[in-house]
Every structure is written in C-alpha cells, then in structure tokens.
Amino acid sequence: MRLAGPLRIVALVVSVGLTWIVVSILLGGPGSGFPRIQQLFTSPESSVTAAPRARKYKCGLPQPCPEEHLAFRVVSGAANVIGPKICLEDKMLMSSVKDNVGRGLNIALVNDVNDLLKFIRPLHEGTLVFVASYDDPATKMNEETRKLFSELGSRNAKELAFRDSWVFVGAKGVQNKSPFEQHVKNSKHSNKYEGWPEALEMEGCIPRRSMAS
C-alpha cells in the first residue's frame, strides 16, 4: 500500500515523457512549426502542385498566330456519323452544333456539283476557301470541279475517290500548291471506321495575302 504513491508518480512521469516525445515528433521539433502534423492531414494529391492548364488561343491553337495571319482549324467528318468543323479566327463557321453541315463537300454547305461550280467560279482574287469532307466528297465531282480545286492550290483534288477523307484550305489566285491540305484514301485494309478512313484535323496560321500573292 505504501508503494502506491511512488508508483503513481513514476507512471505520471513516464506518461508525460511519452506525451512530450509524441508531440515533438508531430511538431517536427522546437522552432519548426507544424510541418509534420500538417503532413498527416494533407493528402499526397494536394501536396503536389497542379500543373497549369495549357492556354488555348484562337480556334484552340496551342500558340497565337503572328500578326497579319489568320488562325484556323478544319476537321473532316468522322465516317457518316460526326459532322465536320471549320473555325476561322475563333469563329465557328460550320459544325454539327450550328446545324449547317451536310454530307459531301462542306464549303458553306454546298453538296450539289452545279451549285458548287456556281459558288467557286466568281470568287475574287485572294478569297480563302476552306473545305472539309463528310462521308463522301468525290462521287458528284466532275473534271471541271477537280480542276477548279487544283487551281485553288489543291494537290489531291484530281485523285479524290469514294469516301476519302479530305481537308483543304486554298485561295483564288494562288501561284503555288497550298501547304494546307490532308488526304486519306478509303481502304478496307487501313480504314479506322468500317467503310471510312480516319477523320482529319488540320490547324495553323494563314498569311492574309501571301497565298494569293
């Protein structure tokens, strides 16, 4: 019975000592503030600085265009399901959302070959022409149509075939072939979709006048 008092004192000292050690560990030692206890309440995800989102410029381009250049993005249709998109200077000219695209060649929604010729023939010098295929760009094209596109700077217009994917930006009066053109042939051996090749996406900066200089 006489040992009860001393034992209680020893137990209290041991308890206080252990408490001090635990607190010191949690607080990171004298003068170190609360880094370790903060770590206990901080998830690994929140401790890593989130990478800043990449800034997007006109038409979603990763970099801004130089002065006197126009930003553009042209996306062909995917099979006969997803319509094409044409964006110029951050303005969506054509898309399924705007409900102004159709199967064939999308040049301000021109699909009939006669209307197409009437549309292209009177273009003024320097007029930019944006083209995005959807489903099938070639079935209704005749030799005159292909020739006109070639004169606008196309390398591939003469060989377009059934259900090819094609995106093109040209200009009336261009002296050389346009650098803005992509073409994928319809081939059952390489098609991404059953009966159709992959969709094409092209973006860049067009000099306001140099294509027609």
PDB file of N, CA, C and O in Angstrom, residues 107 116 119-131 144-157 166 168-181 211-212:
ATOM      1  N   ILE A 107     -18.449  23.413 -98.155  1.00  0.00           N
ATOM      2  CA  ILE A 107     -17.971  24.758 -98.464  1.00  0.00           C
ATOM      3  C   ILE A 107     -19.223  25.606 -98.341  1.00  0.00           C
ATOM      4  O   ILE A 107     -19.987  25.749 -99.280  1.00  0.00           O
ATOM      5  N   LEU A 116     -21.992  23.989-106.632  1.00  0.00           N
ATOM      6  CA  LEU A 116     -20.589  24.131-106.279  1.00  0.00           C
ATOM      7  C   LEU A 116     -19.851  24.962-107.320  1.00  0.00           C
ATOM      8  O   LEU A 116     -19.096  25.870-106.994  1.00  0.00           O
ATOM      9  N   PHE A 119     -20.712  28.493-107.167  1.00  0.00           N
ATOM     10  CA  PHE A 119     -20.172  29.085-105.944  1.00  0.00           C
ATOM     11  C   PHE A 119     -18.702  29.455-106.116  1.00  0.00           C
ATOM     12  O   PHE A 119     -18.250  30.506-105.659  1.00  0.00           O
ATOM     13  N   ILE A 120     -17.931  28.612-106.785  1.00  0.00           N
ATOM     14  CA  ILE A 120     -16.490  28.801-106.872  1.00  0.00           C
ATOM     15  C   ILE A 120     -16.077  29.709-108.032  1.00  0.00           C
ATOM     16  O   ILE A 120     -15.161  30.512-107.900  1.00  0.00           O
ATOM     17  N   ARG A 121     -16.739  29.605-109.166  1.00  0.00           N
ATOM     18  CA  ARG A 121     -16.324  30.357-110.353  1.00  0.00           C
ATOM     19  C   ARG A 121     -16.145  31.855-110.122  1.00  0.00           C
ATOM     20  O   ARG A 121     -15.156  32.437-110.568  1.00  0.00           O
ATOM     21  N   PRO A 122     -17.097  32.543-109.447  1.00  0.00           N
ATOM     22  CA  PRO A 122     -16.973  34.003-109.342  1.00  0.00           C
ATOM     23  C   PRO A 122     -16.128  34.514-108.177  1.00  0.00           C
ATOM     24  O   PRO A 122     -16.173  35.696-107.876  1.00  0.00           O
ATOM     25  N   LEU A 123     -15.354  33.647-107.520  1.00  0.00           N
ATOM     26  CA  LEU A 123     -14.571  34.097-106.372  1.00  0.00           C
ATOM     27  C   LEU A 123     -13.581  35.189-106.773  1.00  0.00           C
ATOM     28  O   LEU A 123     -12.984  35.149-107.844  1.00  0.00           O
ATOM     29  N   HIS A 124     -13.411  36.150-105.882  1.00  0.00           N
ATOM     30  CA  HIS A 124     -12.447  37.222-106.126  1.00  0.00           C
ATOM     31  C   HIS A 124     -11.042  36.745-105.776  1.00  0.00           C
ATOM     32  O   HIS A 124     -10.848  35.829-104.973  1.00  0.00           O
ATOM     33  N   GLU A 125     -10.047  37.394-106.377  1.00  0.00           N
ATOM     34  CA  GLU A 125      -8.664  37.074-106.093  1.00  0.00           C
ATOM     35  C   GLU A 125      -8.385  37.224-104.591  1.00  0.00           C
ATOM     36  O   GLU A 125      -8.795  38.198-103.965  1.00  0.00           O
ATOM     37  N   GLY A 126      -7.678  36.257-104.033  1.00  0.00           N
ATOM     38  CA  GLY A 126      -7.318  36.306-102.628  1.00  0.00           C
ATOM     39  C   GLY A 126      -8.348  35.713-101.692  1.00  0.00           C
ATOM     40  O   GLY A 126      -8.111  35.637-100.493  1.00  0.00           O
ATOM     41  N   THR A 127      -9.512  35.287-102.219  1.00  0.00           N
ATOM     42  CA  THR A 127     -10.528  34.684-101.363  1.00  0.00           C
ATOM     43  C   THR A 127     -10.047  33.336-100.844  1.00  0.00           C
ATOM     44  O   THR A 127      -9.607  32.483-101.613  1.00  0.00           O
ATOM     45  N   LEU A 128     -10.117  33.153 -99.521  1.00  0.00           N
ATOM     46  CA  LEU A 128      -9.735  31.875 -98.922  1.00  0.00           C
ATOM     47  C   LEU A 128     -10.889  30.893 -99.018  1.00  0.00           C
ATOM     48  O   LEU A 128     -12.047  31.251 -98.825  1.00  0.00           O
ATOM     49  N   VAL A 129     -10.557  29.636 -99.307  1.00  0.00           N
ATOM     50  CA  VAL A 129     -11.562  28.577 -99.452  1.00  0.00           C
ATOM     51  C   VAL A 129     -11.231  27.460 -98.470  1.00  0.00           C
ATOM     52  O   VAL A 129     -10.140  26.879 -98.529  1.00  0.00           O
ATOM     53  N   PHE A 130     -12.161  27.177 -97.574  1.00  0.00           N
ATOM     54  CA  PHE A 130     -11.992  26.112 -96.582  1.00  0.00           C
ATOM     55  C   PHE A 130     -12.895  24.946 -96.968  1.00  0.00           C
ATOM     56  O   PHE A 130     -14.092  25.129 -97.211  1.00  0.00           O
ATOM     57  N   VAL A 131     -12.333  23.739 -96.993  1.00  0.00           N
ATOM     58  CA  VAL A 131     -13.089  22.567 -97.420  1.00  0.00           C
ATOM     59  C   VAL A 131     -12.911  21.440 -96.404  1.00  0.00           C
ATOM     60  O   VAL A 131     -11.789  21.170 -95.963  1.00  0.00           O
ATOM     61  N   GLU A 144     -14.354  19.403-114.203  1.00  0.00           N
ATOM     62  CA  GLU A 144     -14.240  20.851-114.026  1.00  0.00           C
ATOM     63  C   GLU A 144     -14.103  21.206-112.553  1.00  0.00           C
ATOM     64  O   GLU A 144     -13.315  22.093-112.186  1.00  0.00           O
ATOM     65  N   THR A 145     -14.864  20.520-111.705  1.00  0.00           N
ATOM     66  CA  THR A 145     -14.769  20.772-110.270  1.00  0.00           C
ATOM     67  C   THR A 145     -13.368  20.472-109.754  1.00  0.00           C
ATOM     68  O   THR A 145     -12.775  21.257-109.005  1.00  0.00           O
ATOM     69  N   ARG A 146     -12.821  19.349-110.159  1.00  0.00           N
ATOM     70  CA  ARG A 146     -11.478  18.964-109.718  1.00  0.00           C
ATOM     71  C   ARG A 146     -10.436  19.970-110.218  1.00  0.00           C
ATOM     72  O   ARG A 146      -9.485  20.308-109.506  1.00  0.00           O
ATOM     73  N   LYS A 147     -10.628  20.443-111.434  1.00  0.00           N
ATOM     74  CA  LYS A 147      -9.708  21.433-112.000  1.00  0.00           C
ATOM     75  C   LYS A 147      -9.760  22.738-111.206  1.00  0.00           C
ATOM     76  O   LYS A 147      -8.721  23.347-110.929  1.00  0.00           O
ATOM     77  N   LEU A 148     -10.963  23.166-110.827  1.00  0.00           N
ATOM     78  CA  LEU A 148     -11.103  24.393-110.059  1.00  0.00           C
ATOM     79  C   LEU A 148     -10.424  24.290-108.698  1.00  0.00           C
ATOM     80  O   LEU A 148      -9.760  25.223-108.241  1.00  0.00           O
ATOM     81  N   PHE A 149     -10.583  23.151-108.054  1.00  0.00           N
ATOM     82  CA  PHE A 149      -9.915  22.959-106.765  1.00  0.00           C
ATOM     83  C   PHE A 149      -8.399  22.937-106.948  1.00  0.00           C
ATOM     84  O   PHE A 149      -7.651  23.447-106.103  1.00  0.00           O
ATOM     85  N   SER A 150      -7.938  22.357-108.035  1.00  0.00           N
ATOM     86  CA  SER A 150      -6.497  22.350-108.315  1.00  0.00           C
ATOM     87  C   SER A 150      -5.984  23.764-108.506  1.00  0.00           C
ATOM     88  O   SER A 150      -4.890  24.121-108.054  1.00  0.00           O
ATOM     89  N   GLU A 151      -6.789  24.602-109.159  1.00  0.00           N
ATOM     90  CA  GLU A 151      -6.402  25.996-109.363  1.00  0.00           C
ATOM     91  C   GLU A 151      -6.407  26.787-108.059  1.00  0.00           C
ATOM     92  O   GLU A 151      -5.726  27.812-107.949  1.00  0.00           O
ATOM     93  N   LEU A 152      -7.153  26.308-107.091  1.00  0.00           N
ATOM     94  CA  LEU A 152      -7.158  26.935-105.761  1.00  0.00           C
ATOM     95  C   LEU A 152      -5.970  26.484-104.912  1.00  0.00           C
ATOM     96  O   LEU A 152      -5.799  26.953-103.788  1.00  0.00           O
ATOM     97  N   GLY A 153      -5.166  25.548-105.451  1.00  0.00           N
ATOM     98  CA  GLY A 153      -3.958  25.113-104.759  1.00  0.00           C
ATOM     99  C   GLY A 153      -3.963  23.681-104.288  1.00  0.00           C
ATOM    100  O   GLY A 153      -3.033  23.238-103.610  1.00  0.00           O
ATOM    101  N   SER A 154      -4.983  22.898-104.646  1.00  0.00           N
ATOM    102  CA  SER A 154      -5.065  21.512-104.176  1.00  0.00           C
ATOM    103  C   SER A 154      -4.159  20.581-104.978  1.00  0.00           C
ATOM    104  O   SER A 154      -4.093  20.659-106.209  1.00  0.00           O
ATOM    105  N   ARG A 155      -3.498  19.691-104.281  1.00  0.00           N
ATOM    106  CA  ARG A 155      -2.703  18.647-104.913  1.00  0.00           C
ATOM    107  C   ARG A 155      -3.500  17.365-105.097  1.00  0.00           C
ATOM    108  O   ARG A 155      -3.144  16.523-105.920  1.00  0.00           O
ATOM    109  N   ASN A 156      -4.537  17.203-104.308  1.00  0.00           N
ATOM    110  CA  ASN A 156      -5.235  15.915-104.242  1.00  0.00           C
ATOM    111  C   ASN A 156      -6.612  15.900-104.876  1.00  0.00           C
ATOM    112  O   ASN A 156      -7.232  14.830-104.959  1.00  0.00           O
ATOM    113  N   ALA A 157      -7.123  17.039-105.303  1.00  0.00           N
ATOM    114  CA  ALA A 157      -8.494  17.084-105.820  1.00  0.00           C
ATOM    115  C   ALA A 157      -8.709  16.135-106.988  1.00  0.00           C
ATOM    116  O   ALA A 157      -9.773  15.531-107.121  1.00  0.00           O
ATOM    117  N   TRP A 166     -10.827  14.264 -96.581  1.00  0.00           N
ATOM    118  CA  TRP A 166     -10.084  15.360 -97.205  1.00  0.00           C
ATOM    119  C   TRP A 166     -10.375  16.667 -96.487  1.00  0.00           C
ATOM    120  O   TRP A 166     -11.535  16.995 -96.229  1.00  0.00           O
ATOM    121  N   PHE A 168      -8.908  20.850 -96.735  1.00  0.00           N
ATOM    122  CA  PHE A 168      -8.124  21.675 -97.650  1.00  0.00           C
ATOM    123  C   PHE A 168      -8.429  23.149 -97.406  1.00  0.00           C
ATOM    124  O   PHE A 168      -9.575  23.535 -97.156  1.00  0.00           O
ATOM    125  N   VAL A 169      -7.384  23.967 -97.451  1.00  0.00           N
ATOM    126  CA  VAL A 169      -7.535  25.418 -97.434  1.00  0.00           C
ATOM    127  C   VAL A 169      -6.745  25.972 -98.615  1.00  0.00           C
ATOM    128  O   VAL A 169      -5.533  25.745 -98.718  1.00  0.00           O
ATOM    129  N   GLY A 170      -7.423  26.640 -99.510  1.00  0.00           N
ATOM    130  CA  GLY A 170      -6.776  27.223-100.675  1.00  0.00           C
ATOM    131  C   GLY A 170      -7.201  28.661-100.865  1.00  0.00           C
ATOM    132  O   GLY A 170      -7.867  29.246-100.012  1.00  0.00           O
ATOM    133  N   ALA A 171      -6.819  29.235-101.996  1.00  0.00           N
ATOM    134  CA  ALA A 171      -7.160  30.628-102.266  1.00  0.00           C
ATOM    135  C   ALA A 171      -7.273  30.855-103.758  1.00  0.00           C
ATOM    136  O   ALA A 171      -6.554  30.232-104.549  1.00  0.00           O
ATOM    137  N   LYS A 172      -8.163  31.736-104.132  1.00  0.00           N
ATOM    138  CA  LYS A 172      -8.299  32.109-105.535  1.00  0.00           C
ATOM    139  C   LYS A 172      -7.085  32.938-105.947  1.00  0.00           C
ATOM    140  O   LYS A 172      -6.730  33.914-105.281  1.00  0.00           O
ATOM    141  N   GLY A 173      -6.430  32.513-106.993  1.00  0.00           N
ATOM    142  CA  GLY A 173      -5.268  33.230-107.482  1.00  0.00           C
ATOM    143  C   GLY A 173      -3.956  32.754-106.896  1.00  0.00           C
ATOM    144  O   GLY A 173      -2.922  33.387-107.109  1.00  0.00           O
ATOM    145  N   VAL A 174      -3.961  31.659-106.155  1.00  0.00           N
ATOM    146  CA  VAL A 174      -2.727  31.146-105.570  1.00  0.00           C
ATOM    147  C   VAL A 174      -1.768  30.716-106.683  1.00  0.00           C
ATOM    148  O   VAL A 174      -2.183  30.154-107.703  1.00  0.00           O
ATOM    149  N   GLN A 175      -0.486  31.027-106.509  1.00  0.00           N
ATOM    150  CA  GLN A 175       0.512  30.722-107.532  1.00  0.00           C
ATOM    151  C   GLN A 175       1.111  29.326-107.350  1.00  0.00           C
ATOM    152  O   GLN A 175       1.526  28.702-108.326  1.00  0.00           O
ATOM    153  N   ASN A 176       1.153  28.851-106.124  1.00  0.00           N
ATOM    154  CA  ASN A 176       1.738  27.537-105.844  1.00  0.00           C
ATOM    155  C   ASN A 176       0.704  26.648-105.165  1.00  0.00           C
ATOM    156  O   ASN A 176      -0.400  27.080-104.847  1.00  0.00           O
ATOM    157  N   LYS A 177       1.070  25.416-104.948  1.00  0.00           N
ATOM    158  CA  LYS A 177       0.174  24.495-104.252  1.00  0.00           C
ATOM    159  C   LYS A 177       0.087  24.873-102.781  1.00  0.00           C
ATOM    160  O   LYS A 177       1.066  25.278-102.163  1.00  0.00           O
ATOM    161  N   SER A 178      -1.105  24.739-102.234  1.00  0.00           N
ATOM    162  CA  SER A 178      -1.319  25.111-100.842  1.00  0.00           C
ATOM    163  C   SER A 178      -0.614  24.144 -99.899  1.00  0.00           C
ATOM    164  O   SER A 178      -0.633  22.926-100.116  1.00  0.00           O
ATOM    165  N   PRO A 179      -0.007  24.644 -98.827  1.00  0.00           N
ATOM    166  CA  PRO A 179       0.588  23.759 -97.828  1.00  0.00           C
ATOM    167  C   PRO A 179      -0.459  23.217 -96.854  1.00  0.00           C
ATOM    168  O   PRO A 179      -0.143  22.370 -96.020  1.00  0.00           O
ATOM    169  N   PHE A 180      -1.699  23.704 -96.989  1.00  0.00           N
ATOM    170  CA  PHE A 180      -2.743  23.318 -96.038  1.00  0.00           C
ATOM    171  C   PHE A 180      -3.699  22.319 -96.687  1.00  0.00           C
ATOM    172  O   PHE A 180      -4.780  22.671 -97.177  1.00  0.00           O
ATOM    173  N   GLU A 181      -3.302  21.055 -96.679  1.00  0.00           N
ATOM    174  CA  GLU A 181      -4.142  20.013 -97.278  1.00  0.00           C
ATOM    175  C   GLU A 181      -3.760  18.658 -96.700  1.00  0.00           C
ATOM    176  O   GLU A 181      -2.578  18.363 -96.514  1.00  0.00           O
ATOM    177  N   MET A 211      -0.841  33.784 -99.798  1.00  0.00           N
ATOM    178  CA  MET A 211      -1.284  32.637-100.587  1.00  0.00           C
ATOM    179  C   MET A 211      -1.775  33.072-101.952  1.00  0.00           C
ATOM    180  O   MET A 211      -1.795  32.309-102.897  1.00  0.00           O
ATOM    181  N   ALA A 212      -2.189  34.308-102.052  1.00  0.00           N
ATOM    182  CA  ALA A 212      -2.702  34.788-103.318  1.00  0.00           C
ATOM    183  C   ALA A 212      -1.769  35.784-103.974  1.00  0.00           C
ATOM    184  O   ALA A 212      -2.127  36.459-104.921  1.00  0.00           O
TER     185      ALA A 212
END
